[in-house]
Coordinates of C-alpha atoms in Angstrom, one line a residue:
Chain A
M1 CA 33.7 -34.8 4.4
V2 CA 30.5 -35.7 3.6
E3 CA 30.9 -39.2 2.1
D4 CA 33.3 -40.4 4.7
I5 CA 30.8 -39.7 7.6
H6 CA 27.7 -41.5 6.0
M7 CA 30.2 -44.3 5.8
T8 CA 31.2 -43.8 9.2
N9 CA 27.7 -43.9 9.9
A10 CA 26.7 -46.7 7.8
I11 CA 28.8 -48.7 10.2
V12 CA 27.9 -47.9 13.8
G13 CA 24.2 -48.2 12.2
E14 CA 23.7 -44.3 13.8
P15 CA 21.5 -41.6 11.9
P16 CA 24.1 -39.3 9.8
E17 CA 24.1 -36.2 12.6
F18 CA 26.4 -33.8 9.8
R19 CA 24.6 -30.1 9.9
N20 CA 25.4 -27.0 7.0
P21 CA 27.0 -25.2 9.6
A22 CA 25.9 -22.1 7.6
S23 CA 22.6 -22.8 8.8
E24 CA 20.1 -22.9 11.9
S25 CA 19.9 -26.0 13.5
P26 CA 16.3 -27.6 13.2
A27 CA 15.4 -26.5 16.4
A28 CA 15.8 -23.0 15.9
K29 CA 13.8 -23.7 12.2
A30 CA 11.1 -25.3 14.2
A31 CA 10.9 -21.8 17.0
L32 CA 11.2 -19.3 13.9
I33 CA 8.7 -21.2 12.0
L34 CA 5.8 -21.5 15.1
A35 CA 6.7 -17.8 15.9
A36 CA 6.0 -16.5 12.3
L37 CA 2.7 -18.6 12.1
V38 CA 1.5 -17.7 15.4
F39 CA 2.0 -14.1 14.1
L40 CA 0.4 -14.6 10.7
T41 CA -2.3 -16.2 12.0
F42 CA -3.0 -13.1 13.9
F43 CA -3.3 -11.0 12.3
L44 CA -3.7 -12.8 9.1
F45 CA -5.6 -15.4 8.3
L46 CA -8.4 -15.7 11.7
P47 CA -9.3 -12.1 10.8
L48 CA -9.4 -13.2 6.6
V49 CA -11.5 -16.5 8.2
S50 CA -13.8 -14.6 10.5
V51 CA -15.2 -12.6 7.4
F52 CA -17.2 -15.3 6.4
V53 CA -17.5 -17.1 9.2
E54 CA -19.8 -13.6 10.3
A55 CA -21.6 -13.7 7.1
F56 CA -23.0 -16.5 7.4
R57 CA -23.3 -16.3 11.1
K58 CA -26.9 -16.8 10.1
G59 CA -27.0 -19.1 7.7
A60 CA -27.1 -18.6 3.5
G61 CA -30.6 -17.5 3.6
E62 CA -30.1 -14.0 5.6
Y63 CA -26.5 -13.8 3.6
L64 CA -28.0 -13.7 -0.1
A65 CA -30.8 -11.2 1.1
A66 CA -27.9 -8.9 2.8
L67 CA -26.3 -8.5 -1.0
A68 CA -30.6 -8.0 -1.8
E69 CA -31.7 -5.9 -0.3
P70 CA -32.0 -2.1 -2.9
D71 CA -29.6 0.0 -0.8
A72 CA -26.7 -3.2 -0.9
V73 CA -27.1 -3.7 -5.0
S74 CA -27.6 -0.3 -5.6
A75 CA -23.5 0.4 -4.3
I76 CA -22.6 -3.0 -5.8
K77 CA -24.0 -0.9 -8.7
L78 CA -22.2 2.2 -7.6
T79 CA -18.2 0.8 -6.9
L80 CA -18.6 -1.2 -10.5
L81 CA -18.8 2.0 -12.3
V82 CA -16.3 4.3 -10.2
A83 CA -13.6 1.4 -10.6
A84 CA -15.0 1.1 -14.5
I85 CA -14.7 5.3 -14.5
S86 CA -11.3 5.1 -12.2
V87 CA -8.5 2.7 -13.6
P88 CA -9.6 3.5 -17.3
L89 CA -8.1 7.1 -17.2
N90 CA -5.2 5.7 -14.6
L91 CA -4.4 3.0 -17.4
V92 CA -4.4 5.9 -20.1
F93 CA -2.3 7.9 -17.6
G94 CA 0.3 4.7 -16.8
L95 CA 1.1 4.4 -20.9
A96 CA 1.6 7.3 -21.7
A97 CA 4.3 8.0 -18.0
A98 CA 6.2 4.9 -19.4
W99 CA 6.1 5.8 -22.5
A100 CA 7.7 9.5 -21.5
I101 CA 9.8 7.3 -18.6
A102 CA 11.2 4.7 -20.2
K103 CA 11.9 5.3 -23.6
F104 CA 13.7 9.0 -23.0
E105 CA 16.0 10.4 -21.4
F106 CA 15.2 13.8 -20.0
K107 CA 15.8 15.8 -17.1
G108 CA 13.7 16.5 -13.8
K109 CA 12.6 12.7 -14.1
A110 CA 13.9 11.6 -10.9
F111 CA 11.1 14.3 -10.1
L112 CA 8.6 13.2 -11.9
I113 CA 8.6 9.6 -10.4
T114 CA 8.3 10.6 -7.4
L115 CA 5.8 12.9 -8.0
I116 CA 4.1 10.2 -9.2
D117 CA 5.3 8.3 -6.3
L118 CA 3.6 11.5 -3.8
P119 CA -0.1 9.4 -3.6
F120 CA 1.5 6.4 -1.9
S121 CA 2.5 8.6 1.0
I122 CA -0.6 11.1 1.1
S123 CA -3.5 9.6 4.6
P124 CA -6.4 9.1 1.8
V125 CA -8.3 11.2 4.2
I126 CA -5.7 14.2 3.1
S127 CA -6.7 12.7 -0.4
G128 CA -10.8 13.1 -0.8
L129 CA -9.7 16.5 1.9
V130 CA -8.4 18.5 -1.5
Y131 CA -11.2 18.1 -3.0
V132 CA -13.5 19.4 -0.6
L133 CA -10.9 22.0 -0.4
L134 CA -11.1 22.2 -3.8
F135 CA -14.5 22.3 -4.5
G136 CA -17.0 22.4 -0.9
S137 CA -19.1 25.1 -0.8
H138 CA -16.2 27.2 1.1
S139 CA -14.4 27.6 -2.0
L140 CA -13.6 29.3 -4.8
L141 CA -15.5 26.8 -7.4
G142 CA -17.9 25.8 -5.5
P143 CA -20.1 28.5 -6.0
W144 CA -19.0 29.1 -9.9
L145 CA -19.7 24.8 -10.1
K146 CA -23.5 25.6 -7.8
S147 CA -24.9 28.6 -10.7
Y148 CA -23.9 26.3 -13.9
G149 CA -25.8 23.2 -11.1
I150 CA -22.8 21.4 -11.4
E151 CA -22.5 18.8 -8.6
I152 CA -18.7 17.5 -8.2
L153 CA -18.7 17.1 -4.6
F154 CA -21.4 14.2 -2.4
A155 CA -21.8 12.9 -5.9
V156 CA -20.4 10.4 -8.2
P157 CA -18.0 13.0 -10.2
G158 CA -16.3 13.2 -6.8
I159 CA -16.1 9.7 -5.8
V160 CA -14.5 9.3 -9.2
L161 CA -12.1 11.7 -7.9
A162 CA -10.4 10.8 -4.9
T163 CA -10.8 7.0 -6.0
V164 CA -8.6 8.8 -9.4
F165 CA -6.3 10.2 -7.0
V166 CA -5.7 7.7 -4.2
T167 CA -5.2 4.7 -7.6
F168 CA -3.2 7.3 -9.5
P169 CA 0.1 5.1 -9.0
F170 CA -0.7 1.8 -9.8
V171 CA 0.0 1.5 -13.0
A172 CA 2.2 3.4 -13.8
R173 CA 4.6 2.0 -11.4
E174 CA 4.6 -1.5 -12.5
L175 CA 5.0 -0.3 -16.0
I176 CA 8.6 1.6 -15.8
P177 CA 10.5 -0.9 -14.2
L178 CA 8.7 -2.9 -16.6
M179 CA 9.7 -0.5 -19.6
E180 CA 13.4 1.0 -18.7
D181 CA 14.4 -2.3 -18.1
Q182 CA 13.1 -3.7 -21.8
G183 CA 15.1 -0.1 -23.8
T184 CA 14.3 0.9 -27.6
G185 CA 15.9 -1.8 -29.4
D186 CA 12.5 -2.9 -30.6
E187 CA 11.1 0.3 -30.1
E188 CA 13.8 2.0 -32.2
A189 CA 13.6 -1.6 -34.9
A190 CA 10.7 -1.4 -36.3
L191 CA 10.6 2.1 -36.8
S192 CA 13.7 1.9 -39.1
L193 CA 12.1 -1.3 -41.0
G194 CA 9.2 1.7 -41.6
A195 CA 6.5 1.1 -38.6
S196 CA 4.5 3.8 -37.3
G197 CA 4.3 5.1 -33.7
W198 CA 1.2 4.1 -33.5
Q199 CA 2.0 0.5 -35.6
T200 CA 5.1 0.3 -32.8
F201 CA 3.6 1.0 -29.9
W202 CA 0.3 -1.7 -30.8
Y203 CA 2.6 -4.2 -32.7
I204 CA 6.1 -4.0 -30.3
T205 CA 5.9 -2.4 -27.1
L206 CA 1.9 -3.4 -25.7
P207 CA 2.6 -7.9 -26.2
N208 CA 5.9 -6.7 -24.7
I209 CA 4.2 -5.1 -21.3
K210 CA 0.7 -7.3 -21.3
W211 CA 1.6 -9.1 -18.3
G212 CA 3.0 -6.3 -16.4
L213 CA -0.4 -4.3 -17.8
L214 CA -2.9 -6.5 -16.6
Y215 CA -1.0 -6.8 -12.9
G216 CA -1.2 -3.1 -12.3
V217 CA -4.0 -2.9 -13.2
L218 CA -5.4 -6.3 -10.9
L219 CA -3.7 -4.0 -7.9
C220 CA -5.5 -0.4 -9.2
N221 CA -9.1 -2.1 -9.6
A222 CA -8.9 -3.7 -6.4
R223 CA -7.3 -0.8 -4.4
A224 CA -10.4 1.4 -6.3
M225 CA -13.5 -0.4 -5.7
G226 CA -11.6 -0.7 -1.8
E227 CA -10.6 2.4 -1.4
F228 CA -12.0 3.6 1.9
G229 CA -11.6 6.7 4.1
A230 CA -10.9 9.3 0.6
V231 CA -14.2 8.1 -0.6
S232 CA -15.8 8.3 2.6
V233 CA -14.2 11.9 2.4
V234 CA -16.4 13.1 -0.7
S235 CA -19.7 11.2 -0.6
G236 CA -21.9 12.2 1.8
H237 CA -22.6 8.4 3.0
I238 CA -26.6 9.3 1.2
R239 CA -27.6 5.8 1.8
G240 CA -28.9 4.5 -2.8
L241 CA -26.8 7.0 -3.9
T242 CA -24.2 8.1 -3.1
N243 CA -22.4 5.0 -0.7
T244 CA -20.1 2.7 -2.4
M245 CA -19.8 -0.8 -1.0
P246 CA -17.0 -0.2 1.8
L247 CA -18.8 2.9 3.1
H248 CA -22.4 0.6 2.7
V249 CA -20.5 -1.6 4.9
E250 CA -19.7 1.3 7.4
I251 CA -23.3 2.4 8.0
L252 CA -23.9 -1.4 8.4
Y253 CA -21.8 -1.8 11.1
N254 CA -22.3 1.0 12.8
E255 CA -26.6 -0.3 13.2
Y256 CA -25.2 -2.9 14.5
N257 CA -26.1 -5.3 11.2
F258 CA -23.4 -7.1 11.2
V259 CA -24.7 -10.5 9.5
A260 CA -25.9 -7.9 6.6
A261 CA -22.7 -6.0 6.7
F262 CA -20.1 -9.1 6.9
A263 CA -21.6 -10.1 4.1
V264 CA -21.0 -7.7 2.0
A265 CA -17.9 -6.9 2.9
S266 CA -17.0 -11.1 1.8
L267 CA -18.0 -10.6 -1.4
L268 CA -14.8 -7.4 -1.5
A269 CA -12.8 -9.4 0.3
L270 CA -13.7 -12.4 -2.3
L271 CA -12.3 -9.9 -5.3
A272 CA -8.9 -9.4 -1.6
L273 CA -8.8 -13.4 -2.7
V274 CA -8.9 -13.3 -6.7
T275 CA -7.5 -10.7 -6.8
L276 CA -3.9 -12.1 -5.1
A277 CA -4.8 -15.5 -7.0
L278 CA -4.2 -14.1 -10.6
K279 CA -1.5 -11.7 -8.7
T280 CA -0.3 -15.1 -8.2
V281 CA -0.2 -16.8 -10.7
L282 CA 1.4 -14.3 -13.4
E283 CA 3.9 -13.8 -11.1
L284 CA 4.5 -17.8 -11.7
R285 CA 4.3 -18.2 -15.0
F286 CA 5.2 -14.3 -16.6
G287 CA 7.8 -13.7 -13.6
A288 CA 5.3 -10.3 -13.7
G289 CA 5.5 -7.6 -11.2
N290 CA 8.4 -6.4 -9.0
T291 CA 8.2 -7.3 -5.0
G292 CA 9.5 -4.1 -4.3
G293 CA 6.6 -2.8 -1.8
K294 CA 5.3 0.4 -3.0
H295 CA 2.0 -0.1 -3.2
Chain B
M1 CA 10.6 17.2 -31.7
A2 CA 11.3 20.4 -30.9
D3 CA 15.0 19.6 -30.0
T4 CA 16.2 18.5 -32.4
T5 CA 17.4 21.2 -34.6
A6 CA 19.5 22.1 -30.7
V7 CA 23.2 22.0 -31.3
S8 CA 25.3 20.3 -29.0
G9 CA 26.4 21.5 -25.4
Q10 CA 23.2 23.7 -26.1
W11 CA 20.9 23.0 -22.5
R12 CA 18.3 21.4 -23.8
L13 CA 15.4 19.2 -22.3
K14 CA 15.8 15.6 -23.9
Q15 CA 18.3 13.7 -25.2
P16 CA 17.5 12.2 -29.5
S17 CA 15.9 9.7 -30.1
I18 CA 13.9 8.4 -32.8
I19 CA 11.1 6.9 -30.7
P20 CA 8.2 9.6 -31.5
G21 CA 5.1 10.2 -28.9
F22 CA 7.4 11.8 -26.0
G23 CA 6.4 15.6 -26.7
M24 CA 2.7 14.0 -25.9
T25 CA 3.1 11.2 -23.5
L26 CA 5.4 13.6 -21.1
G27 CA 2.9 16.9 -21.7
F28 CA -0.7 14.2 -21.8
S29 CA 1.5 13.2 -18.2
L30 CA 1.9 16.3 -16.8
A31 CA -1.1 17.5 -17.3
Y32 CA -3.8 15.2 -16.1
L33 CA -0.7 14.6 -12.3
S34 CA -1.3 18.2 -11.7
L35 CA -5.2 18.2 -12.8
I36 CA -5.4 15.4 -10.2
I37 CA -2.3 15.8 -7.4
L38 CA -0.5 18.6 -7.5
I39 CA -3.0 21.7 -8.1
P40 CA -5.4 19.9 -5.2
I41 CA -2.5 20.0 -3.4
A42 CA -1.3 23.2 -4.0
G43 CA -4.6 24.2 -3.0
L44 CA -3.9 22.6 0.5
I45 CA -1.1 24.3 1.0
W46 CA -2.1 27.5 -0.3
R47 CA -5.6 27.3 2.1
S48 CA -3.1 26.3 4.8
A49 CA -0.9 29.2 4.2
S50 CA -3.9 31.6 4.3
L51 CA -4.3 30.7 7.7
G52 CA -1.7 32.5 9.2
W53 CA 0.8 31.8 11.6
S54 CA -1.6 33.0 14.3
G55 CA -4.5 30.8 12.7
F56 CA -2.1 27.9 12.3
F57 CA -1.0 27.6 15.9
S58 CA -3.7 28.0 18.0
V59 CA -5.0 24.2 16.0
L60 CA -1.2 23.2 17.2
A61 CA -2.3 24.8 20.4
D62 CA -5.3 22.4 20.9
T63 CA -4.6 19.6 23.4
R64 CA -7.3 17.5 21.9
T65 CA -4.6 18.4 18.2
Q66 CA -2.2 17.0 20.1
D67 CA -3.3 13.8 22.2
A68 CA -4.2 13.0 18.4
L69 CA -1.6 13.7 16.2
F70 CA 0.2 11.5 19.4
I71 CA -1.5 8.7 18.9
S72 CA -1.1 8.6 15.8
F73 CA 2.5 8.6 15.2
G74 CA 2.9 7.1 18.1
T75 CA 1.3 4.1 17.9
A76 CA 2.3 4.1 14.4
F77 CA 6.1 3.5 15.4
V78 CA 5.5 0.4 17.9
A79 CA 3.1 -0.7 14.8
A80 CA 6.0 -0.2 12.5
L81 CA 8.7 -1.8 15.2
I82 CA 6.6 -5.3 15.4
N83 CA 6.9 -5.4 11.3
A84 CA 10.6 -4.9 11.4
I85 CA 10.8 -7.7 14.3
F86 CA 7.8 -10.7 12.5
G87 CA 8.2 -9.0 8.8
V88 CA 11.6 -9.7 9.1
I89 CA 11.4 -13.6 10.0
V90 CA 8.2 -13.9 7.7
A91 CA 10.6 -13.3 5.1
W92 CA 13.3 -15.5 6.1
I93 CA 11.1 -18.6 6.7
L94 CA 9.5 -17.4 3.2
V95 CA 13.8 -17.0 2.3
R96 CA 15.7 -20.5 4.0
Y97 CA 13.6 -23.0 5.1
E98 CA 10.6 -25.8 3.0
F99 CA 8.4 -26.7 4.9
P100 CA 4.8 -27.5 3.3
G101 CA 1.9 -24.4 3.1
R102 CA 5.2 -21.9 1.7
R103 CA 3.9 -21.3 -1.0
L104 CA 0.8 -20.1 0.2
I105 CA 1.9 -18.1 3.3
D106 CA 3.8 -16.0 0.5
A107 CA 1.0 -15.2 -1.3
M108 CA -1.5 -14.1 1.1
V109 CA 1.5 -11.5 3.0
D110 CA -0.1 -8.8 -0.1
L111 CA -3.8 -10.1 1.7
P112 CA -3.6 -6.0 3.7
F113 CA -2.0 -4.5 -0.3
A114 CA -5.5 -6.0 -2.1
L115 CA -8.5 -6.2 1.3
P116 CA -9.9 -2.9 1.7
T117 CA -9.6 -1.7 4.1
A118 CA -13.4 -1.4 5.3
V119 CA -13.6 -5.0 5.4
A120 CA -10.2 -5.4 7.8
G121 CA -11.1 -3.1 10.1
I122 CA -14.2 -4.4 11.0
A123 CA -12.7 -8.3 10.7
L124 CA -10.1 -6.9 13.8
A125 CA -12.6 -5.2 15.7
T126 CA -14.8 -8.6 15.6
L127 CA -12.3 -11.1 16.2
Y128 CA -10.7 -8.6 19.0
A129 CA -14.0 -7.6 21.0
P130 CA -13.8 -9.2 24.5
K131 CA -16.4 -11.2 23.0
G132 CA -14.1 -12.0 19.4
W133 CA -12.4 -15.3 19.7
I134 CA -8.8 -13.8 20.0
G135 CA -9.5 -10.2 22.3
S136 CA -11.8 -13.3 24.5
L137 CA -8.0 -15.5 25.3
F138 CA -6.9 -11.9 26.9
M139 CA -9.7 -11.0 28.7
P140 CA -8.3 -13.6 32.1
F141 CA -5.5 -11.3 32.0
D142 CA -7.6 -8.0 32.3
L143 CA -6.4 -6.7 28.8
R144 CA -8.7 -4.9 26.4
I145 CA -7.8 -4.6 23.0
A146 CA -10.7 -3.1 21.1
F147 CA -11.5 -0.1 22.2
T148 CA -8.5 0.4 23.1
P149 CA -4.3 2.5 21.8
L150 CA -4.0 -0.9 21.9
G151 CA -6.6 -2.0 18.7
I152 CA -5.0 0.8 17.2
I153 CA -1.9 -1.1 16.7
V154 CA -3.7 -4.2 16.0
A155 CA -5.0 -3.0 13.0
L156 CA -1.1 -0.8 11.4
V157 CA 0.0 -4.1 12.7
F158 CA -2.0 -5.8 10.0
I159 CA -1.8 -3.2 6.8
G160 CA 2.2 -2.2 7.3
L161 CA 3.1 -6.2 7.2
P162 CA 4.0 -6.7 3.3
F163 CA 6.1 -3.2 3.3
V164 CA 8.1 -4.8 6.3
V165 CA 8.5 -8.6 4.0
R166 CA 8.4 -7.1 0.9
T167 CA 11.2 -5.1 0.7
V168 CA 13.3 -7.3 2.8
Q169 CA 12.4 -10.5 1.0
P170 CA 14.2 -9.4 -2.6
V171 CA 17.8 -8.9 -0.5
M172 CA 17.2 -11.9 1.7
E173 CA 17.0 -13.5 -1.8
E174 CA 20.1 -12.2 -3.1
I175 CA 22.0 -12.8 0.0
D176 CA 25.2 -14.9 -1.0
R177 CA 25.7 -18.5 0.9
E178 CA 29.3 -18.2 1.1
V179 CA 29.3 -14.8 3.1
E180 CA 27.7 -17.4 5.7
E181 CA 30.2 -20.8 5.1
A182 CA 33.1 -18.2 5.8
A183 CA 31.9 -16.9 8.8
A184 CA 31.4 -20.6 9.7
T185 CA 34.7 -21.2 8.5
L186 CA 36.4 -18.3 10.9
G187 CA 34.3 -19.9 13.8
A188 CA 31.9 -17.2 14.0
N189 CA 28.5 -19.6 15.4
R190 CA 25.2 -19.3 13.7
F191 CA 23.5 -16.3 16.3
Q192 CA 27.0 -14.4 15.8
T193 CA 27.5 -14.6 12.0
I194 CA 23.2 -13.5 11.6
T195 CA 24.0 -10.9 14.0
R196 CA 27.4 -9.9 12.5
V197 CA 27.3 -10.5 9.0
L198 CA 24.0 -10.6 8.2
L199 CA 21.9 -8.2 10.1
P200 CA 24.4 -5.3 8.9
G201 CA 23.6 -5.9 5.3
L202 CA 19.7 -6.5 5.5
M203 CA 19.2 -3.5 7.6
P204 CA 19.1 -1.1 4.8
A205 CA 16.3 -2.6 3.6
I206 CA 14.9 -3.3 7.1
L207 CA 14.6 0.4 7.7
T208 CA 13.2 0.8 4.3
G209 CA 10.3 -0.7 4.8
F210 CA 9.7 0.3 8.7
A211 CA 9.5 3.3 7.3
L212 CA 7.0 2.7 5.0
A213 CA 4.6 0.3 7.0
F214 CA 5.4 3.6 9.9
A215 CA 4.0 6.0 6.8
R216 CA 1.2 4.1 5.9
G217 CA 0.3 3.7 9.5
V218 CA 0.5 7.4 10.2
G219 CA -2.4 8.4 7.4
E220 CA -4.8 4.7 7.6
Y221 CA -7.7 5.8 8.2
G222 CA -10.3 2.6 7.3
S223 CA -9.2 0.2 8.5
V224 CA -8.5 1.8 12.5
I225 CA -12.0 3.8 12.6
F226 CA -13.8 0.4 13.7
I227 CA -11.4 -1.0 16.4
A228 CA -9.7 1.9 17.9
G229 CA -13.4 3.2 19.8
N230 CA -12.2 6.5 19.0
I231 CA -12.3 8.1 22.6
P232 CA -11.0 11.7 22.2
Y233 CA -7.9 12.2 24.5
V234 CA -7.1 8.6 24.5
S235 CA -7.6 6.5 20.9
E236 CA -8.5 9.2 18.8
I237 CA -6.5 9.2 14.9
A238 CA -5.1 12.6 13.0
P239 CA -7.2 11.7 10.1
L240 CA -10.2 10.4 12.3
L241 CA -9.8 13.8 13.2
I242 CA -9.7 15.7 10.4
V243 CA -13.0 13.9 9.6
I244 CA -14.8 15.2 12.7
R245 CA -13.2 18.7 11.6
L246 CA -15.2 18.9 8.1
E247 CA -18.5 17.4 9.4
E248 CA -18.4 19.7 12.1
F249 CA -17.3 22.4 8.6
N250 CA -13.8 23.8 10.7
Y251 CA -12.3 23.7 7.5
A252 CA -9.4 26.2 9.1
G253 CA -9.0 23.3 11.4
A254 CA -8.5 20.2 9.2
T255 CA -6.4 22.4 6.9
A256 CA -3.7 22.7 9.5
I257 CA -3.8 18.6 10.4
A258 CA -3.8 17.9 7.0
T259 CA -1.0 20.2 6.6
I260 CA 1.2 18.5 9.1
M261 CA 0.5 15.6 8.6
L262 CA 1.8 16.2 5.1
L263 CA 5.3 18.1 6.0
I264 CA 5.5 14.7 8.0
S265 CA 4.3 12.6 5.2
F266 CA 7.5 14.4 3.1
T267 CA 10.3 14.0 5.7
M268 CA 9.7 10.7 5.8
L269 CA 9.6 10.9 2.6
L270 CA 13.1 12.0 1.8
V271 CA 14.3 9.7 5.1
I272 CA 13.3 6.9 2.7
N273 CA 14.6 8.1 -0.1
L274 CA 17.6 8.8 1.8
I275 CA 18.6 5.1 3.5
Q276 CA 18.0 4.2 -0.3
A277 CA 20.7 6.2 -2.0
W278 CA 23.1 5.7 1.1
S279 CA 22.6 1.4 1.1
R280 CA 23.4 1.6 -2.8
R281 CA 26.4 3.2 -2.1
R282 CA 27.5 1.2 0.4
Y283 CA 26.0 -2.4 -0.6
G284 CA 25.2 -2.2 -4.4
H285 CA 20.8 -2.6 -3.6
G286 CA 18.1 -0.3 -3.0

């Protein structure tokens, strides 16, 4: 069929006019691509570009000065500290939960998975609120904690708890489908050859899931460093003490100090871009991560 | 572990297996889940139950609460609708067409997952402000976007976009091209093939993406508060009202609004699961 058309065209000397009937006309294609690009430009590309443009509006000197400011430095340090505590906690949980769920058949498994997903469907503000109700001065625990001099709210432990809550499902979510796909054959072989449980996990399971694990940790870390709503509710906004980077951005912005706000924001945007780049590389090279959109 | 000697036919928690560590990993997972998630949420529900019906309804009867809930759900609905339409177009061009920059766009669709919400918030507020790059384009039509409910919709479109694209994209990739060819040979034009053959099969994925974007939009806080203007009764969202009530030490008010939002989120979660179960039965994929 196609050959014939090419032959006739070759004789007549006109370009071939064959179009796959199971595909759109070139005009429709162009219109769809244009519509998508305009939409993405307005909602995705321009916001990203504007972060860096606003940050450098008054030159590189002002930009660097905003980042070297003591409150900014302490916000950066606090953000790194919070991520350094909460990501490993959720990493250990993710491994344990995925091991129990993927390697065994037990009753109530589907319900357990739903519970693990719960933080995804809860407003970040409510994630912070639950800890205020639990540890605040009006709560049951509040006066008791106060008598021992333990500070949770408006201090680092509260910020860590709120961050752990919102980033809770990331690692588990990534590992459960991966480990379910891999089944239990490898582990059973290792065990029957005399390996201990820990050896099996360390030499068999971990190498099998390392890229998926890295992927989950990356997403967990990006969210941990960028969380705003939950942390904002429990932090008390004490400058230099309980301000993480996103909270510092808010304070600077509300003080109309736009260059400094966007300078700190640009670091967070850079973190997002590095996360996306690593994620893309992992997907292309190792097929890690399913693209099912639940984050 | 405990059930290795269980007689068959007897109730047992788990199927026998030679793999060790079930008790330890499940025990740790449940303890951690309870401490971090379940006990705090139970605390919220318990606190809200202690308000009693009258306390609960007095918070609900406040028009400021009603307006905030209406604004949150209304803007999230419109934004999810916009995302359902443009998300499907974006997924379609990524799956079906080859054009320069396709890989880059595919990677960038996840930006709203990775970009902290406060950063998105100040960037969108600056862009869509009357003097911003995009806001100034609409000023000749006397259309203000930032600091009105329209601004909230803009922020929620940004936040929700990847949910629709990433839910629809894998289903689109699995479409059997022969179905379209069969439709074409039976005389359907391209528009008919898309609307009558392709879209019905994609509908469960589109609905799931819509519901996920909607659920996320209702609870969203960080990206919205900068662009919304936060005028009570006009552009004040429910999560912000929770924060305001907390700052006033009005714990009852904050708890009641949070409980209503939680109930609606759980209903949404249930609906999403039902759509996926229905689609697995009907189309064999979720």
